[in-house]
Amino acid sequence: MSSVKRVAILDMYEGVANEGMRCIREVLQQYGTRQGIRLETQEFEVRTRHEMADLSFDLYISTGGPGSPLDSEGSEWEQKYFALVDALLTYNETAAIPKKMLAICHSFQLLCRRWNLGKVCLRRSPAFGVFPVHKTAAGQAAPIFQSLPDPFYIVDSRSWQVVEINAAQLTAHGAQVLALEKDRPHVQLERATMAIRFNEHFLGTQFHPEADAAGMRKHLLQPEKRWQVVKEHGAEKYESMIEQLNDPDKIMFTHDHFIPAFLDEVFAQESIS
């Protein structure tokens, strides 16, 4: 296995201030140090500068981001993005060592729309906070989820969702739904899809597996965010969210295990090739 691994971070944040990029950088740095792997990262600002990675990277992490995953259809940056996705799929058909992609939140929604895997639509109300996520039967069997409990806890921050999964398209792509949002028996709405194995080499999550307690706390303590959460969900909900950040078995457990398990999967394939 080569001593240097190249990671492309496809920045979908459109210049908006966020904690996601910091978290991704830190997870990669910590993993590389722990495993003795030199991870060389390069960031591409996809939506405003129209920057795009080529096929020279070992791994691609496509981030979350703001706004509608529908309105960008046909845009220049999206055409470049899907051209890369298609090129990776073609490359992986014959490559001895395929290239992996992790698609987070906004990127997850884009790929679901691209492959018509389900209905990408607005939620009735925005989701924001720490929530349980439940594994499907496929998720129970997925190696990447083996170190996580059921349910496991995630940071959710979205106005959009993927529902009404297209079973025929799922089968055609060799995709599997791995996780669903929490069950709310009192709400007569379909549970949103929270993770999909798009194919053998592409994984997508609706949630933010990179999120850490420090970043979430910083976000929640901003006066405008506190006001928004209290207005929409109440002071009790706000205080509960702050309290849950201190629980090591919730989002920090997911932070410490999910992306590292994905990276283990990426680099394990090279050691046996």
Steps between C-alpha positions, in 0.01 A plus 500: 500500500637841403617709795314808371126498439332785319157617616281741303259703714218630281385812685128555444459780754483776238711733711265479800668484843483147639657250738488209256825575317695534826355175628586310182858632503541400865353152457739433211801639686424298812443182301823539306700557818340205676548259208839625384361599160594830339175649371556781252180702458394747234182706522282597205244782528237346277201733496644852474843450342395196298812311608502124450731211582639261241553125524842521665364473855457187709191621685229765455300662778211712374365730769171638618392848403220755501201549275282294272635177348250549216568855381854422383382253235675575172741753651861510387639387833254213527586378150868493600414321823296228332768464231744410777249258654448331163876484439550333838231244424664418167844480660374265771359254248848372413737638765691260723473759778169690462459856621253564782269793563319615814211738422366701795160674535468737198722271293293200608185675379661588166594138432155376600351743247759412236417130518129544572526294817222685679311824537720792605269753663463761771424382850185626665730680743882520517683236702773623728650329800623168636281208393502120506537317170395138452677240289307301241566127459760590235651752738522238774711289265716784367858490634514880521218496758635213711660726760184710543205416727142488376381764516807721469491877538570763238496872435218585265484839331277507194190640339499232229455124512488185288179294526292267279795282408484360146555128555551426130771764465660386824527147362623620162788687662580228751418748777379433854331720758709466816328732749175687566414796719342448840157344515227745604179295538294812572604660168333365187800561277746267332836469672773667298792298365819573694765288327533316170773277365466627141725227366797300620723808509268800562345566840259782584366638827222751556655580838838656582731221625785750529317722752660538841376637830727806493375615161137432583531686830663799329216503248227472763647771721477761225224740611311481170508119499388480863214736423402295194503166684308636799246664269444185293545228764485663845754569774475144637601355163792742478630406844458130419710541187778671695489224764517220242822644361670398825393135465800300367265225377315728260641720225863467611472122481374529141770759424770270635382186320311564175748674271794303646312178415448632146873579474584154632290359216677720244852408605428135578419442132849621408680279748339188349529604133 
